[in-house]
PDB file of N, CA and C in Angstrom:
ATOM      1  N   MET A   1     123.672  58.051  79.752  1.00 50.00           N
ATOM      2  CA  MET A   1     122.719  59.330  79.309  1.00 50.00           C
ATOM      3  C   MET A   1     123.179  60.155  80.557  1.00 50.00           C
ATOM      4  N   THR A   2     122.957  61.438  79.996  1.00 55.00           N
ATOM      5  CA  THR A   2     123.098  62.614  80.973  1.00 55.00           C
ATOM      6  C   THR A   2     121.813  62.542  82.037  1.00 55.00           C
ATOM      7  N   PRO A   3     122.088  63.285  83.488  1.00 56.00           N
ATOM      8  CA  PRO A   3     120.826  63.215  84.167  1.00 56.00           C
ATOM      9  C   PRO A   3     119.619  64.009  83.426  1.00 56.00           C
ATOM     10  N   GLU A   4     120.103  65.129  82.536  1.00 60.00           N
ATOM     11  CA  GLU A   4     118.837  65.762  81.889  1.00 60.00           C
ATOM     12  C   GLU A   4     118.055  64.820  81.102  1.00 60.00           C
ATOM     13  N   ALA A   5     118.690  64.261  80.394  1.00 57.00           N
ATOM     14  CA  ALA A   5     118.091  63.435  79.304  1.00 57.00           C
ATOM     15  C   ALA A   5     117.121  62.146  79.926  1.00 57.00           C
ATOM     16  N   VAL A   6     117.326  61.980  81.154  1.00 55.00           N
ATOM     17  CA  VAL A   6     116.595  60.523  81.718  1.00 55.00           C
ATOM     18  C   VAL A   6     115.239  61.159  82.168  1.00 55.00           C
ATOM     19  N   PRO A   7     114.056  60.188  81.848  1.00 60.00           N
ATOM     20  CA  PRO A   7     113.116  60.736  82.192  1.00 60.00           C
ATOM     21  C   PRO A   7     112.709  60.782  83.579  1.00 60.00           C
ATOM     22  N   SER A   8     111.737  61.660  84.173  1.00 58.00           N
ATOM     23  CA  SER A   8     111.565  61.903  85.709  1.00 58.00           C
ATOM     24  C   SER A   8     111.170  60.483  86.041  1.00 58.00           C
ATOM     25  N   SER A   9     111.565  60.606  87.575  1.00 63.00           N
ATOM     26  CA  SER A   9     111.119  59.086  88.275  1.00 63.00           C
ATOM     27  C   SER A   9     109.671  59.144  88.424  1.00 63.00           C
ATOM     28  N   PRO A  10     109.002  58.280  88.781  1.00 63.00           N
ATOM     29  CA  PRO A  10     107.668  58.336  89.226  1.00 63.00           C
ATOM     30  C   PRO A  10     107.382  58.655  90.585  1.00 63.00           C
ATOM     31  N   ASP A  11     108.362  58.778  91.427  1.00 58.00           N
ATOM     32  CA  ASP A  11     108.395  59.119  92.726  1.00 58.00           C
ATOM     33  C   ASP A  11     108.458  60.943  92.592  1.00 58.00           C
ATOM     34  N   ALA A  12     109.127  61.310  91.548  1.00 66.00           N
ATOM     35  CA  ALA A  12     108.947  62.956  91.628  1.00 66.00           C
ATOM     36  C   ALA A  12     108.051  63.458  91.856  1.00 66.00           C
ATOM     37  N   SER A  13     107.933  64.613  92.802  1.00 81.00           N
ATOM     38  CA  SER A  13     107.006  65.273  92.882  1.00 81.00           C
ATOM     39  C   SER A  13     106.422  66.150  92.084  1.00 81.00           C
ATOM     40  N   ALA A  14     105.206  66.535  91.925  1.00 81.00           N
ATOM     41  CA  ALA A  14     104.380  67.428  90.797  1.00 81.00           C
ATOM     42  C   ALA A  14     105.004  68.688  90.843  1.00 81.00           C
ATOM     43  N   ALA A  15     105.710  69.124  92.129  1.00 80.00           N
ATOM     44  CA  ALA A  15     106.312  70.537  92.288  1.00 80.00           C
ATOM     45  C   ALA A  15     107.447  70.450  91.323  1.00 80.00           C
ATOM     46  N   ASP A  16     108.322  69.133  91.769  1.00 85.00           N
ATOM     47  CA  ASP A  16     109.545  69.152  90.908  1.00 85.00           C
ATOM     48  C   ASP A  16     109.377  68.966  89.450  1.00 85.00           C
ATOM     49  N   ARG A  17     108.696  68.348  89.074  1.00 87.00           N
ATOM     50  CA  ARG A  17     108.261  68.352  87.547  1.00 87.00           C
ATOM     51  C   ARG A  17     107.943  69.781  87.029  1.00 87.00           C
ATOM     52  N   LEU A  18     106.913  70.603  87.884  1.00 86.00           N
ATOM     53  CA  LEU A  18     106.607  71.722  87.138  1.00 86.00           C
ATOM     54  C   LEU A  18     107.921  72.536  87.309  1.00 86.00           C
ATOM     55  N   ARG A  19     108.675  72.730  88.418  1.00 88.00           N
ATOM     56  CA  ARG A  19     109.939  73.488  88.515  1.00 88.00           C
ATOM     57  C   ARG A  19     110.776  73.068  87.122  1.00 88.00           C
ATOM     58  N   ARG A  20     110.950  71.849  86.775  1.00 90.00           N
ATOM     59  CA  ARG A  20     111.517  71.462  85.553  1.00 90.00           C
ATOM     60  C   ARG A  20     111.142  72.087  84.160  1.00 90.00           C
ATOM     61  N   MET A  21     109.723  72.013  84.053  1.00 90.00           N
ATOM     62  CA  MET A  21     108.814  72.606  82.937  1.00 90.00           C
ATOM     63  C   MET A  21     109.076  74.205  83.082  1.00 90.00           C
ATOM     64  N   HIS A  22     109.245  74.929  84.132  1.00 89.00           N
ATOM     65  CA  HIS A  22     109.378  76.302  84.255  1.00 89.00           C
ATOM     66  C   HIS A  22     110.587  76.715  83.719  1.00 89.00           C
ATOM     67  N   ASP A  23     111.770  75.951  83.827  1.00 92.00           N
ATOM     68  CA  ASP A  23     112.788  76.021  83.416  1.00 92.00           C
ATOM     69  C   ASP A  23     112.692  75.960  81.671  1.00 92.00           C
ATOM     70  N   VAL A  24     112.182  74.921  81.168  1.00 92.00           N
ATOM     71  CA  VAL A  24     112.045  74.788  79.809  1.00 92.00           C
ATOM     72  C   VAL A  24     111.283  76.035  78.924  1.00 92.00           C
ATOM     73  N   TYR A  25     110.199  76.519  79.992  1.00 91.00           N
ATOM     74  CA  TYR A  25     109.448  77.672  79.659  1.00 91.00           C
ATOM     75  C   TYR A  25     110.112  79.133  79.467  1.00 91.00           C
ATOM     76  N   ALA A  26     111.243  79.116  80.437  1.00 92.00           N
ATOM     77  CA  ALA A  26     111.947  80.263  80.269  1.00 92.00           C
ATOM     78  C   ALA A  26     112.894  80.423  79.261  1.00 92.00           C
ATOM     79  N   ALA A  27     113.538  78.911  79.122  1.00 92.00           N
ATOM     80  CA  ALA A  27     114.225  79.000  78.069  1.00 92.00           C
ATOM     81  C   ALA A  27     113.609  79.256  76.689  1.00 92.00           C
ATOM     82  N   GLY A  28     112.580  78.771  76.530  1.00 90.00           N
ATOM     83  CA  GLY A  28     111.647  79.015  75.346  1.00 90.00           C
ATOM     84  C   GLY A  28     111.564  80.418  75.146  1.00 90.00           C
ATOM     85  N   THR A  29     111.248  81.060  76.274  1.00 92.00           N
ATOM     86  CA  THR A  29     110.614  82.544  76.154  1.00 92.00           C
ATOM     87  C   THR A  29     112.090  83.150  75.523  1.00 92.00           C
ATOM     88  N   GLY A  30     113.197  83.102  76.273  1.00 92.00           N
ATOM     89  CA  GLY A  30     114.269  83.727  75.812  1.00 92.00           C
ATOM     90  C   GLY A  30     114.681  83.360  74.564  1.00 92.00           C
ATOM     91  N   LEU A  31     114.738  82.008  74.002  1.00 92.00           N
ATOM     92  CA  LEU A  31     114.786  81.755  72.575  1.00 92.00           C
ATOM     93  C   LEU A  31     114.120  82.446  71.775  1.00 92.00           C
ATOM     94  N   TRP A  32     112.571  82.482  71.966  1.00 89.00           N
ATOM     95  CA  TRP A  32     111.942  83.279  70.990  1.00 89.00           C
ATOM     96  C   TRP A  32     112.123  84.659  70.952  1.00 89.00           C
ATOM     97  N   THR A  33     112.341  85.168  71.906  1.00 91.00           N
ATOM     98  CA  THR A  33     112.793  86.646  72.020  1.00 91.00           C
ATOM     99  C   THR A  33     113.864  86.929  71.395  1.00 91.00           C
ATOM    100  N   VAL A  34     114.660  86.274  71.359  1.00 90.00           N
ATOM    101  CA  VAL A  34     116.060  86.635  70.465  1.00 90.00           C
ATOM    102  C   VAL A  34     115.981  86.421  69.093  1.00 90.00           C
ATOM    103  N   SER A  35     115.047  85.277  68.925  1.00 89.00           N
ATOM    104  CA  SER A  35     114.656  85.152  67.298  1.00 89.00           C
ATOM    105  C   SER A  35     113.933  86.179  66.679  1.00 89.00           C
ATOM    106  N   LEU A  36     112.787  86.552  67.419  1.00 88.00           N
ATOM    107  CA  LEU A  36     112.140  87.843  67.125  1.00 88.00           C
ATOM    108  C   LEU A  36     113.039  89.027  66.772  1.00 88.00           C
ATOM    109  N   PHE A  37     113.806  89.231  67.764  1.00 89.00           N
ATOM    110  CA  PHE A  37     114.565  90.295  67.672  1.00 89.00           C
ATOM    111  C   PHE A  37     115.513  90.561  66.598  1.00 89.00           C
ATOM    112  N   ALA A  38     115.924  89.301  66.225  1.00 88.00           N
ATOM    113  CA  ALA A  38     117.159  88.842  64.992  1.00 88.00           C
ATOM    114  C   ALA A  38     116.317  89.093  64.065  1.00 88.00           C
ATOM    115  N   ALA A  39     114.945  88.808  63.859  1.00 87.00           N
ATOM    116  CA  ALA A  39     114.347  88.738  62.495  1.00 87.00           C
ATOM    117  C   ALA A  39     113.921  90.178  62.125  1.00 87.00           C
ATOM    118  N   VAL A  40     113.588  90.935  63.180  1.00 87.00           N
ATOM    119  CA  VAL A  40     113.043  92.377  63.223  1.00 87.00           C
ATOM    120  C   VAL A  40     114.205  93.494  62.719  1.00 87.00           C
ATOM    121  N   LEU A  41     115.108  93.162  63.538  1.00 88.00           N
ATOM    122  CA  LEU A  41     116.378  94.257  63.552  1.00 88.00           C
ATOM    123  C   LEU A  41     117.223  93.673  62.185  1.00 88.00           C
ATOM    124  N   GLY A  42     117.097  92.339  61.815  1.00 85.00           N
ATOM    125  CA  GLY A  42     117.855  91.979  60.407  1.00 85.00           C
ATOM    126  C   GLY A  42     117.077  92.412  59.178  1.00 85.00           C
ATOM    127  N   HIS A  43     115.696  92.891  59.309  1.00 81.00           N
ATOM    128  CA  HIS A  43     115.151  93.348  58.339  1.00 81.00           C
ATOM    129  C   HIS A  43     114.798  92.450  57.226  1.00 81.00           C
ATOM    130  N   ASP A  44     114.951  91.072  57.494  1.00 79.00           N
ATOM    131  CA  ASP A  44     114.769  90.024  56.434  1.00 79.00           C
ATOM    132  C   ASP A  44     113.692  89.355  56.726  1.00 79.00           C
ATOM    133  N   ALA A  45     112.703  89.550  57.685  1.00 81.00           N
ATOM    134  CA  ALA A  45     111.381  88.920  58.006  1.00 81.00           C
ATOM    135  C   ALA A  45     110.232  89.188  57.426  1.00 81.00           C
ATOM    136  N   ASP A  46     109.307  88.272  57.090  1.00 86.00           N
ATOM    137  CA  ASP A  46     108.086  89.064  56.033  1.00 86.00           C
ATOM    138  C   ASP A  46     106.966  88.735  57.778  1.00 86.00           C
ATOM    139  N   VAL A  47     105.851  89.219  57.308  1.00 88.00           N
ATOM    140  CA  VAL A  47     104.774  89.553  58.191  1.00 88.00           C
ATOM    141  C   VAL A  47     104.479  88.162  58.688  1.00 88.00           C
ATOM    142  N   ARG A  48     104.129  87.225  57.855  1.00 90.00           N
ATOM    143  CA  ARG A  48     104.117  85.927  58.645  1.00 90.00           C
ATOM    144  C   ARG A  48     105.061  85.102  59.481  1.00 90.00           C
ATOM    145  N   GLN A  49     106.447  85.258  59.417  1.00 88.00           N
ATOM    146  CA  GLN A  49     107.236  85.107  60.071  1.00 88.00           C
ATOM    147  C   GLN A  49     107.339  85.942  61.618  1.00 88.00           C
ATOM    148  N   VAL A  50     107.100  87.092  61.397  1.00 88.00           N
ATOM    149  CA  VAL A  50     107.061  88.030  62.590  1.00 88.00           C
ATOM    150  C   VAL A  50     105.600  87.483  63.404  1.00 88.00           C
ATOM    151  N   LEU A  51     104.658  87.103  62.751  1.00 91.00           N
ATOM    152  CA  LEU A  51     103.434  86.700  63.503  1.00 91.00           C
ATOM    153  C   LEU A  51     103.586  85.584  64.207  1.00 91.00           C
ATOM    154  N   LEU A  52     104.236  84.262  63.606  1.00 90.00           N
ATOM    155  CA  LEU A  52     104.656  83.215  64.152  1.00 90.00           C
ATOM    156  C   LEU A  52     105.447  83.333  65.002  1.00 90.00           C
ATOM    157  N   LEU A  53     106.422  84.167  65.047  1.00 90.00           N
ATOM    158  CA  LEU A  53     107.378  84.245  66.199  1.00 90.00           C
ATOM    159  C   LEU A  53     106.776  84.800  67.471  1.00 90.00           C
ATOM    160  N   LEU A  54     105.946  85.971  67.106  1.00 92.00           N
ATOM    161  CA  LEU A  54     105.122  86.457  68.382  1.00 92.00           C
ATOM    162  C   LEU A  54     104.144  85.306  69.040  1.00 92.00           C
ATOM    163  N   ALA A  55     103.562  84.775  68.236  1.00 93.00           N
ATOM    164  CA  ALA A  55     102.576  83.693  68.631  1.00 93.00           C
ATOM    165  C   ALA A  55     103.218  82.732  69.465  1.00 93.00           C
ATOM    166  N   LEU A  56     104.667  82.008  69.254  1.00 92.00           N
ATOM    167  CA  LEU A  56     105.194  81.371  70.063  1.00 92.00           C
ATOM    168  C   LEU A  56     105.913  82.129  71.155  1.00 92.00           C
ATOM    169  N   LEU A  57     106.223  83.330  71.104  1.00 92.00           N
ATOM    170  CA  LEU A  57     106.799  84.010  72.219  1.00 92.00           C
ATOM    171  C   LEU A  57     105.595  84.331  73.217  1.00 92.00           C
ATOM    172  N   ALA A  58     104.372  84.742  72.845  1.00 94.00           N
ATOM    173  CA  ALA A  58     103.213  84.770  73.766  1.00 94.00           C
ATOM    174  C   ALA A  58     102.942  83.373  74.555  1.00 94.00           C
ATOM    175  N   SER A  59     102.983  82.256  73.542  1.00 94.00           N
ATOM    176  CA  SER A  59     102.775  80.949  74.143  1.00 94.00           C
ATOM    177  C   SER A  59     103.657  80.683  75.313  1.00 94.00           C
ATOM    178  N   PHE A  60     104.808  80.718  74.851  1.00 93.00           N
ATOM    179  CA  PHE A  60     105.861  80.441  76.047  1.00 93.00           C
ATOM    180  C   PHE A  60     105.964  81.447  77.373  1.00 93.00           C
ATOM    181  N   THR A  61     105.586  82.718  76.898  1.00 93.00           N
ATOM    182  CA  THR A  61     105.564  83.678  78.039  1.00 93.00           C
ATOM    183  C   THR A  61     104.597  83.372  79.016  1.00 93.00           C
ATOM    184  N   GLY A  62     103.207  83.009  78.203  1.00 94.00           N
ATOM    185  CA  GLY A  62     102.115  82.487  79.090  1.00 94.00           C
ATOM    186  C   GLY A  62     102.233  81.309  79.966  1.00 94.00           C
ATOM    187  N   LEU A  63     102.904  80.292  79.274  1.00 91.00           N
ATOM    188  CA  LEU A  63     103.273  79.035  79.925  1.00 91.00           C
ATOM    189  C   LEU A  63     104.140  79.304  81.429  1.00 91.00           C
ATOM    190  N   TRP A  64     105.412  80.292  81.054  1.00 92.00           N
ATOM    191  CA  TRP A  64     106.072  80.661  81.945  1.00 92.00           C
ATOM    192  C   TRP A  64     105.594  81.264  83.021  1.00 92.00           C
ATOM    193  N   LEU A  65     104.781  82.346  82.978  1.00 93.00           N
ATOM    194  CA  LEU A  65     104.295  83.216  84.019  1.00 93.00           C
ATOM    195  C   LEU A  65     102.999  82.248  84.553  1.00 93.00           C
ATOM    196  N   TRP A  66     102.509  81.130  83.919  1.00 92.00           N
ATOM    197  CA  TRP A  66     101.439  80.231  84.629  1.00 92.00           C
ATOM    198  C   TRP A  66     102.077  79.413  85.530  1.00 92.00           C
ATOM    199  N   SER A  67     103.371  78.844  85.127  1.00 91.00           N
ATOM    200  CA  SER A  67     104.102  77.818  85.991  1.00 91.00           C
ATOM    201  C   SER A  67     104.673  78.617  87.203  1.00 91.00           C
ATOM    202  N   ALA A  68     105.032  79.879  87.094  1.00 90.00           N
ATOM    203  CA  ALA A  68     105.764  80.844  88.057  1.00 90.00           C
ATOM    204  C   ALA A  68     104.662  81.065  89.055  1.00 90.00           C
ATOM    205  N   TRP A  69     103.333  81.291  88.658  1.00 91.00           N
ATOM    206  CA  TRP A  69     102.105  81.446  89.417  1.00 91.00           C
ATOM    207  C   TRP A  69     101.877  80.290  90.118  1.00 91.00           C
ATOM    208  N   ARG A  70     101.804  79.255  89.557  1.00 89.00           N
ATOM    209  CA  ARG A  70     101.542  77.859  90.222  1.00 89.00           C
ATOM    210  C   ARG A  70     102.317  77.533  91.212  1.00 89.00           C
ATOM    211  N   LEU A  71     103.784  77.350  90.955  1.00 87.00           N
ATOM    212  CA  LEU A  71     104.672  77.307  91.850  1.00 87.00           C
ATOM    213  C   LEU A  71     104.619  78.311  93.162  1.00 87.00           C
ATOM    214  N   TRP A  72     104.292  79.453  93.169  1.00 87.00           N
ATOM    215  CA  TRP A  72     104.185  80.593  94.015  1.00 87.00           C
ATOM    216  C   TRP A  72     103.202  80.411  95.019  1.00 87.00           C
ATOM    217  N   THR A  73     102.070  79.801  94.284  1.00 87.00           N
ATOM    218  CA  THR A  73     100.769  79.628  94.995  1.00 87.00           C
ATOM    219  C   THR A  73     100.821  78.450  95.779  1.00 87.00           C
ATOM    220  N   GLU A  74     101.266  77.272  95.273  1.00 79.00           N
ATOM    221  CA  GLU A  74     101.397  76.023  95.904  1.00 79.00           C
ATOM    222  C   GLU A  74     102.402  76.004  97.015  1.00 79.00           C
ATOM    223  N   HIS A  75     103.685  76.477  96.558  1.00 65.00           N
ATOM    224  CA  HIS A  75     104.680  76.429  97.679  1.00 65.00           C
ATOM    225  C   HIS A  75     105.227  77.830  97.960  1.00 65.00           C
ATOM    226  N   PRO A  76     104.425  78.620  98.655  1.00 60.00           N
ATOM    227  CA  PRO A  76     105.205  79.828  98.963  1.00 60.00           C
ATOM    228  C   PRO A  76     106.516  79.980  99.761  1.00 60.00           C
ATOM    229  N   GLY A  77     107.298  80.934  99.262  1.00 58.00           N
ATOM    230  CA  GLY A  77     108.406  80.754 100.205  1.00 58.00           C
ATOM    231  C   GLY A  77     109.443  79.711 100.059  1.00 58.00           C
ATOM    232  N   ARG A  78     109.192  78.470  99.274  1.00 57.00           N
ATOM    233  CA  ARG A  78     109.685  77.732  99.373  1.00 57.00           C
ATOM    234  C   ARG A  78     110.892  77.617  97.812  1.00 57.00           C
ATOM    235  N   GLU A  79     112.115  77.500  97.949  1.00 59.00           N
ATOM    236  CA  GLU A  79     113.030  77.376  97.221  1.00 59.00           C
ATOM    237  C   GLU A  79     113.244  76.206  96.261  1.00 59.00           C
ATOM    238  N   ALA A  80     113.620  76.173  95.133  1.00 58.00           N
ATOM    239  CA  ALA A  80     114.061  74.918  94.401  1.00 58.00           C
ATOM    240  C   ALA A  80     115.246  74.558  94.980  1.00 58.00           C
ATOM    241  N   PRO A  81     115.255  73.127  95.022  1.00 59.00           N
ATOM    242  CA  PRO A  81     116.658  72.500  95.869  1.00 59.00           C
ATOM    243  C   PRO A  81     117.896  72.910  94.564  1.00 59.00           C
ATOM    244  N   ARG A  82     118.721  72.972  95.111  1.00 61.00           N
ATOM    245  CA  ARG A  82     120.005  73.258  94.355  1.00 61.00           C
ATOM    246  C   ARG A  82     120.624  71.943  93.701  1.00 61.00           C
ATOM    247  N   ARG A  83     120.920  71.966  92.525  1.00 65.00           N
ATOM    248  CA  ARG A  83     121.730  70.982  92.103  1.00 65.00           C
ATOM    249  C   ARG A  83     122.988  70.986  92.135  1.00 65.00           C
ATOM    250  N   SER A  84     123.678  69.725  92.385  1.00 62.00           N
ATOM    251  CA  SER A  84     124.974  69.684  92.771  1.00 62.00           C
ATOM    252  C   SER A  84     125.752  69.373  91.128  1.00 62.00           C
ATOM    253  N   ALA A  85     126.784  69.931  90.806  1.00 54.00           N
ATOM    254  CA  ALA A  85     127.508  69.830  89.411  1.00 54.00           C
ATOM    255  C   ALA A  85     128.196  68.323  89.411  1.00 54.00           C
TER     256      ALA A  85
END
């Protein structure tokens, strides 16, 4: 198994878990943004699809901003540890 697929260890701090979720929320925000632009610019999306994509984009953006705020207020000035390849 790759390290990304291994569940988090019980001794991992809450901040580390939140940093991982922050990355997931950022990726989801990017994915739903690209999907929404592709649907709208492709002119092949109906209203229901666009509303669903907007709801998913709003959800992931809200979670991403919330996690950024929590990381910023709980650990000010502390950077995420760099992962070695």
